[in-house]
Structure formats: structure tokens, C-alpha cells
C-alpha positions as semicolon CSV with decimal commas, in nm:
position;residue;x (nm);y (nm);z (nm)
1;M;0,007;0,002;0,016
2;S;0,105;0,360;-0,089
3;T;0,196;0,591;0,115
4;V;0,058;0,964;0,039
5;T;0,332;1,246;0,147
6;P;0,141;1,541;0,326
7;V;0,230;1,814;0,058
8;T;0,289;2,128;0,300
9;S;0,269;2,464;0,122
10;T;0,550;2,686;0,129
11;P;0,499;3,051;0,281
12;P;0,495;3,303;0,015
13;L;0,793;3,517;0,024
14;V;0,704;3,858;0,217
15;A;0,902;4,166;0,031
16;D;1,108;4,334;0,246
17;K;0,990;4,651;0,388
18;P;1,140;4,948;0,217
19;S;1,326;5,153;0,481
20;A;1,253;5,524;0,553
21;A;1,554;5,624;0,365
22;K;1,459;5,482;0,058
23;T;1,067;5,579;0,086
24;A;1,199;5,943;0,128
25;K;1,488;5,926;-0,098
26;K;1,234;5,817;-0,401
27;R;0,951;6,090;-0,273
28;L;1,222;6,342;-0,302
29;S;1,335;6,217;-0,633
30;S;1,025;6,229;-0,842
31;P;0,956;6,438;-1,119
32;W;0,697;6,644;-0,953
33;A;0,967;6,670;-0,671
34;S;1,222;6,773;-0,924
35;L;1,008;7,033;-1,097
36;A;0,856;7,207;-0,765
37;A;1,236;7,262;-0,658
38;I;1,339;7,489;-1,017
39;V;1,050;7,652;-1,044
40;L;1,156;7,742;-0,645
41;G;1,480;7,812;-0,736
42;V;1,391;7,987;-1,044
43;L;1,141;8,237;-0,839
44;W;1,446;8,258;-0,548
45;T;1,703;8,337;-0,821
46;I;1,472;8,606;-1,047
47;P;1,521;8,908;-0,754
48;T;1,896;8,858;-0,715
49;F;1,988;8,864;-1,111
50;G;1,726;9,193;-1,126
51;L;2,012;9,332;-0,848
52;L;2,289;9,180;-1,072
53;V;2,143;9,389;-1,349
54;S;2,058;9,687;-1,153
55;S;2,411;9,733;-1,010
56;F;2,568;9,765;-1,335
57;R;2,324;9,992;-1,505
58;P;2,354;10,401;-1,513
59;E;2,155;10,557;-1,259
60;R;1,889;10,774;-1,499
61;A;1,811;10,407;-1,633
62;I;1,747;10,300;-1,303
63;K;1,516;10,570;-1,201
64;T;1,330;10,563;-1,458
65;T;1,301;10,230;-1,613
66;G;1,273;9,882;-1,481
67;W;1,569;9,607;-1,477
68;W;1,417;9,342;-1,743
69;T;1,439;9,660;-2,019
70;F;1,814;9,606;-1,976
71;F;1,781;9,336;-2,217
72;T;1,613;9,555;-2,520
73;N;1,887;9,851;-2,460
74;P;2,130;9,698;-2,266
75;T;2,393;10,017;-2,118
76;V;2,670;9,903;-1,838
77;T;2,865;10,087;-1,646
78;L;3,097;10,040;-1,350
79;D;3,019;10,348;-1,208
80;N;2,790;10,221;-0,906
81;Y;3,094;9,978;-0,772
82;R;3,348;10,242;-0,809
83;S;3,137;10,505;-0,613
84;V;3,062;10,185;-0,358
85;F;3,419;10,142;-0,310
86;G;3,552;10,507;-0,236
87;E;3,631;10,618;-0,581
88;D;3,542;10,993;-0,671
89;G;3,346;11,056;-0,360
90;G;3,120;10,797;-0,293
91;V;3,063;10,532;-0,022
92;N;3,336;10,296;0,114
93;L;3,184;9,994;0,163
94;A;3,518;9,782;0,146
95;A;3,642;9,860;0,531
96;F;3,275;9,724;0,611
97;F;3,335;9,456;0,418
98;V;3,662;9,371;0,601
99;N;3,466;9,434;0,945
100;S;3,179;9,148;0,847
101;L;3,480;8,921;0,764
102;I;3,691;9,032;1,121
103;I;3,305;8,976;1,279
104;C;3,225;8,643;1,135
105;I;3,533;8,452;1,128
106;P;3,521;8,445;1,554
107;S;3,137;8,412;1,575
108;V;3,153;8,102;1,386
109;L;3,502;7,970;1,565
110;I;3,447;8,047;1,923
111;P;3,055;7,889;1,939
112;L;3,211;7,575;1,720
113;A;3,461;7,488;2,004
114;L;3,246;7,497;2,304
115;A;2,965;7,359;2,201
116;A;3,152;7,046;2,030
117;L;3,312;7,047;2,416
118;A;2,968;7,045;2,585
119;A;2,802;6,850;2,348
120;Y;3,040;6,569;2,380
121;A;3,031;6,599;2,773
122;F;2,605;6,563;2,705
123;A;2,604;6,309;2,545
124;W;2,909;6,052;2,693
125;I;3,005;6,204;2,991
126;E;2,751;6,138;3,319
127;F;2,765;6,386;3,582
128;P;2,490;6,468;3,835
129;G;2,187;6,718;3,675
130;K;2,339;6,602;3,273
131;N;1,964;6,582;3,185
132;I;1,796;6,862;3,380
133;L;2,145;7,078;3,241
134;F;2,075;6,953;2,876
135;L;1,670;7,076;2,872
136;A;1,767;7,393;3,020
137;V;2,033;7,461;2,699
138;F;1,750;7,333;2,466
139;A;1,499;7,543;2,651
140;L;1,699;7,852;2,578
141;Q;1,648;7,775;2,222
142;I;1,289;7,947;2,216
143;V;1,393;8,217;2,399
144;P;1,345;8,526;2,175
145;L;1,688;8,727;2,128
146;Q;1,529;9,071;2,180
147;V;1,437;8,987;2,540
148;T;1,873;8,950;2,569
149;L;1,975;9,297;2,418
150;I;1,997;9,512;2,677
151;P;2,085;9,267;2,979
152;L;2,393;9,186;2,772
153;L;2,449;9,544;2,681
154;E;2,457;9,696;3,035
155;I;2,710;9,388;3,098
156;F;2,947;9,505;2,830
157;V;2,864;9,859;2,951
158;N;2,978;9,762;3,251
159;V;3,263;9,608;3,208
160;K;3,398;9,873;2,935
161;L;3,308;9,645;2,620
162;T;3,108;9,895;2,359
163;G;3,243;9,961;2,059
164;T;3,460;9,725;2,020
165;F;3,421;9,362;1,833
166;W;3,448;9,148;2,152
167;T;3,103;9,283;2,230
168;L;2,951;9,143;1,857
169;W;3,189;8,799;1,892
170;L;3,048;8,749;2,242
171;S;2,678;8,813;2,176
172;H;2,676;8,610;1,820
173;S;2,850;8,326;2,024
174;A;2,595;8,324;2,334
175;F;2,295;8,314;2,087
176;A;2,422;8,024;1,892
177;L;2,513;7,798;2,168
178;P;2,231;7,629;2,246
179;L;2,176;7,531;1,887
180;A;2,501;7,459;1,809
181;I;2,503;7,235;2,134
182;Y;2,165;7,060;2,080
183;L;2,243;6,976;1,678
184;L;2,620;6,853;1,774
185;H;2,511;6,626;2,053
186;N;2,206;6,440;1,852
187;F;2,503;6,422;1,598
188;M;2,724;6,206;1,856
189;R;2,450;6,044;1,968
190;E;2,422;5,864;1,640
191;I;2,779;5,738;1,702
192;P;2,777;5,372;1,775
193;A;2,873;5,349;2,114
194;G;3,136;5,042;2,041
195;L;3,326;5,289;1,906
196;I;3,382;5,450;2,220
197;E;3,435;5,203;2,412
198;A;3,721;5,043;2,182
199;A;3,891;5,320;2,210
200;R;3,879;5,312;2,599
201;I;3,995;4,954;2,598
202;D;4,304;5,068;2,392
203;G;4,364;5,371;2,701
204;A;4,211;5,624;2,565
205;G;4,086;5,968;2,789
206;H;3,793;6,154;2,697
207;V;4,071;6,396;2,559
208;S;4,172;6,171;2,306
209;I;3,842;6,029;2,206
210;F;3,736;6,359;2,158
211;F;4,009;6,496;1,964
212;K;4,104;6,144;1,771
213;V;3,799;5,955;1,718
214;M;3,530;6,266;1,741
215;L;3,628;6,549;1,521
216;P;3,700;6,373;1,243
217;L;3,333;6,197;1,231
218;L;3,212;6,525;1,358
219;T;3,330;6,703;1,025
220;P;2,972;6,721;0,802
221;A;2,789;6,864;1,145
222;L;3,050;7,158;1,236
223;A;3,079;7,220;0,875
224;A;2,649;7,230;0,857
225;F;2,628;7,454;1,187
226;G;2,933;7,697;1,065
227;I;2,754;7,742;0,726
228;F;2,413;7,844;0,904
229;Q;2,611;8,079;1,153
230;F;2,826;8,294;0,945
231;L;2,504;8,361;0,720
232;W;2,323;8,406;1,029
233;V;2,634;8,662;1,180
234;W;2,678;8,831;0,815
235;N;2,346;8,947;0,742
236;D;2,274;9,010;1,101
237;L;2,142;9,360;1,126
238;L;2,005;9,423;1,518
239;V;2,274;9,274;1,668
240;A;2,514;9,519;1,446
241;L;2,256;9,841;1,533
242;V;2,263;9,745;1,958
243;F;2,654;9,615;2,021
244;A;2,854;9,798;1,748
245;G;2,847;10,147;1,920
246;G;2,732;10,338;1,661
247;G;3,078;10,404;1,507
248;D;3,219;10,262;1,174
249;E;3,505;10,164;1,342
250;V;3,364;9,799;1,427
251;A;3,018;9,829;1,221
252;P;3,010;9,527;0,921
253;I;2,846;9,635;0,563
254;T;2,456;9,549;0,634
255;L;2,495;9,879;0,910
256;Q;2,663;10,049;0,637
257;L;2,388;9,944;0,402
258;A;2,102;10,038;0,587
259;N;2,233;10,390;0,661
260;L;2,305;10,432;0,281
261;S;1,960;10,345;0,240
262;G;1,863;10,599;0,476
263;T;2,073;10,895;0,399
264;R;2,034;10,839;0,006
265;G;1,701;10,675;-0,104
266;T;1,681;10,804;-0,408
267;A;2,030;10,654;-0,476
268;W;1,927;10,363;-0,598
269;Q;2,236;10,266;-0,820
270;L;2,460;10,277;-0,485
271;L;2,195;10,048;-0,269
272;S;2,195;9,789;-0,576
273;A;2,564;9,779;-0,579
274;G;2,654;9,747;-0,247
275;A;2,357;9,496;-0,175
276;F;2,493;9,303;-0,412
277;V;2,892;9,317;-0,297
278;S;2,701;9,230;0,051
279;I;2,575;8,889;-0,105
280;I;2,873;8,756;-0,268
281;V;3,037;8,635;0,038
282;P;2,745;8,464;0,149
283;V;2,639;8,285;-0,156
284;T;2,975;8,188;-0,258
285;V;3,048;8,037;0,097
286;F;2,683;7,824;0,062
287;L;2,740;7,751;-0,291
288;L;3,075;7,589;-0,205
289;L;2,980;7,394;0,117
290;Q;2,636;7,302;0,063
291;R;2,702;6,935;0,023
292;Y;2,819;6,954;0,382
293;F;2,536;7,135;0,497
294;V;2,299;6,909;0,404
295;R;2,451;6,618;0,549
296;G;2,501;6,803;0,840
297;L;2,126;6,909;0,935
298;L;2,024;6,517;0,803
299;A;2,278;6,345;0,965
300;G;2,101;6,084;1,187
301;S;1,760;6,248;1,063
302;V;1,605;5,945;0,862
303;K;1,725;5,631;0,920
304;G;1,732;5,318;0,683
């Protein structure tokens, strides 16, 4: 008598569920998303392009016709830029351009250095009250900048720092530290703990781990915050108005442009040339380092 072997059905293979990273990448790379990005890019670029065209047009043409008429009757002059850089008794923006660089570089490096050390302590060092202190740092991000201006100014007046670059460096650094610490802390927490433990087994202390292990891995996050802080400080006007002391010795280019628009409200040719000079540096920095900016901001936000 033959025996019948029962047939067992094999369960159908379940397709792997796409990861969150793949799903996000697929949505962002769709044709509609690309079209929307192109449209937004064009709309965002048109005013800047119009500003560039106006900066090379003669004064009479700027005051009588729109910048788009340049293509029907192109007339180019460099007189606007000569006046902006001090030739022919014009407004010299070169000194204020240098002041902006002097203000921006320390205002980026100081919070980066302090925030990296603080973020490492919050991420990998146990100490009493760590969670409460980190919550306080996080809560400082929602404090309006305007409510801190007068108390800070009183402190700077008491220690006689007004009218110097120190007031701008310290104020910009203080305003940037909460966001910098939070951003770098989240990035450090994504680093595998096994990597830190391996370094400790090899005899590395906190100083060696920070400089030899953390800093090389922190490059995207440091670059992202550095770009963000540089753009913020370069385009700042409020802090400069409060802490620059009212003089031209430490005034940034944004403050001089504001004065120019107030005292020479009809000199559109100077305003267009000066405004375009002021945006050259931030646009160049962003275009050269945008890949680090995107990588740093998205680091750890989407897991596969």
C-alpha cells in the first residue's frame, strides 16, 4: 500500500519593507518634486538676478525703467561699483566688508569650539544633573533674542567693552550656543557606542577620544552649523545696531547699507551695487559647502 506524503505549502515570500531612507529618497527624486524645486529655484533667483543687472545700469536708467528693459537697450557701467568702493568721493564699503569678515570668523569658531566640547560632555560623560542641564540648554532656543539685548548691553557697558569687536563676538556666540550644542549632541549620539568603548579599552581618555575619534566624524555637523552661523552673522543687522557702538570702526557692511538706504534713499544705483557686494560672500560660501550643509543637518534624522 502506497503512502501519501502530505504536501506542506510554502508560505509566500514577504517582500522586504522599504526603509524610511529609501522611501524618502524615492519621494524626493520624483519628477514632480524636481519640477517644484526648479520652479522655486527660478523664483528665488529672479530678484537676485535683477539686482545684479541693476547694479551695472546707469543711474538714470535705474530711476526711469525696470531692470528687465536692460535686454532691449543694454547699457553697462562700472560707476556704481566705483562709487561704492570709495572712488569719486562715494561710499567706501571696503572697510565695512573687512569688518564683516572680522566679525564673522570668530563668531563662527567660538561657538563651534565651545559647543563641540559641551555636546561631547552631554553625550558621553555622566555627571549629576546632566539631563536637567541639557533640557535647560534646549529650552534656551525658544528665548527671543530681543529680550536679551538690553541685559547683555548693560553687562558690556559695565565691563567697558562697548564699541569693540568683542561685544559682537560674544553676543553672537552666546545666541548660537544652544542650537549648536543641540545639533552636535544629536550627531554624537548617532556614533556607535562600541567605537567609544573600543577606544577606552585601548587606553584612550576623554581628550583623546574627542580629538582623535569624535572630531573626524563630526566634520559634516561642524560644517553645517558653521555655514548656518556664518550666514546668520553676515546678514545680521539687529545685533550690529545694538552692540556696534554707533561708530564705523566695528560696523559691518549690513549696518552701512542700512545707513545708505536711510541717507541716500534715492541713490538706487549705489544701493543695488552695495547690496550685491554684500551677498557675494554668503552665496559663495553656501554654494561651495552646500553638500556639507545638507549632510550635517540630515545626519541621524532618517534611519534606514
